[in-house]
Coordinates of C-alpha atoms in Angstrom, one line a residue:
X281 CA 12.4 4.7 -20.2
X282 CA 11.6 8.3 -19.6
X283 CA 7.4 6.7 -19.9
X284 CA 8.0 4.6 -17.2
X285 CA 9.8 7.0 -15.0
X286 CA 6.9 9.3 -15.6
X287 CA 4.4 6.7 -14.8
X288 CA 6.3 5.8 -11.6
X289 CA 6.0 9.9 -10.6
X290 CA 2.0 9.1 -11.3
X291 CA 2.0 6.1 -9.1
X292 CA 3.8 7.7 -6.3
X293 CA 1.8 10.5 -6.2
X294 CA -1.6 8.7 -5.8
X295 CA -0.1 6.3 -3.4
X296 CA 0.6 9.8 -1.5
X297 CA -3.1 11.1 -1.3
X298 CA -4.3 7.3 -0.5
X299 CA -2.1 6.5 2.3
X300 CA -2.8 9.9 3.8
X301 CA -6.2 9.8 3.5
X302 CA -6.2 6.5 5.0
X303 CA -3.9 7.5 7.6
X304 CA -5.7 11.0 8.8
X305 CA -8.9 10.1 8.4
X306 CA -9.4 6.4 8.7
X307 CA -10.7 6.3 4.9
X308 CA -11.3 2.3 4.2
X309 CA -11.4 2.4 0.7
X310 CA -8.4 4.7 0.1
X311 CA -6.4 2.0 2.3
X312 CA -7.7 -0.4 -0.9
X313 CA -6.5 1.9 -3.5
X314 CA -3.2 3.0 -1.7
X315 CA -2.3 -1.5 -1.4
X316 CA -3.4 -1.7 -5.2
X317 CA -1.2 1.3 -6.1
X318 CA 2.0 -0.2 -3.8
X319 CA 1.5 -3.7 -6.0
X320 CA 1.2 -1.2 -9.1
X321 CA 4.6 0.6 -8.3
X322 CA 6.3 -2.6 -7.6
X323 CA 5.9 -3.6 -11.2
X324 CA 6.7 -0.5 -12.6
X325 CA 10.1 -0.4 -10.7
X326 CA 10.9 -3.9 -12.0
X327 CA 10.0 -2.6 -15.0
X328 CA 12.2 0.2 -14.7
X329 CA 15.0 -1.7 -13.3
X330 CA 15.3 -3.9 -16.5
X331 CA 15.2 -0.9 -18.9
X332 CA 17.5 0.5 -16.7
X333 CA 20.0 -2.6 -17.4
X334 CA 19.4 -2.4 -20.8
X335 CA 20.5 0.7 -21.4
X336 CA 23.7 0.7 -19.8
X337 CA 24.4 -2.3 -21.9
X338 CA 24.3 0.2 -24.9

C-alpha cells in the first residue's frame, strides 16, 4: 500500500506542474498530459481504495 500511496504523491505532483502550465501560459500539450495524468490518478485511487479495504479486513 505504501507503493501506491507513493505513486499517487507522483501523480499529483505532475498533474500540478501540467495544469499550471496549461493554466498560466496556455501550454496545449501540458493540458494533454495534465487529462492523461487526472485518468492516471483515478485508477490509482481505486486502486488504493481496495487495498485500503483490505487491510482493515485484517
Amino acid at each position: 500500500m505504501k507503493k501506491v500511496v507513493e505513486d499517487l504523491h507522483q501523480l499529483f505532483d505532475d498533474f500540478k506542474v501540467d495544469a499550471i502550465l496549461q493554466l498560466e501560459k496556455a501550454n496545449k500539450a501540458a493540458g494533454t498530459r495534465a487529462r492523461k495524468t487526472s485518468l492516471a490518478i483515478e485508477k490509482a485511487l481505486k486502486d488504493y481504495r481496495k487495498k485500503s479495504i483490505e487491510a482493515s479486513k485484517k
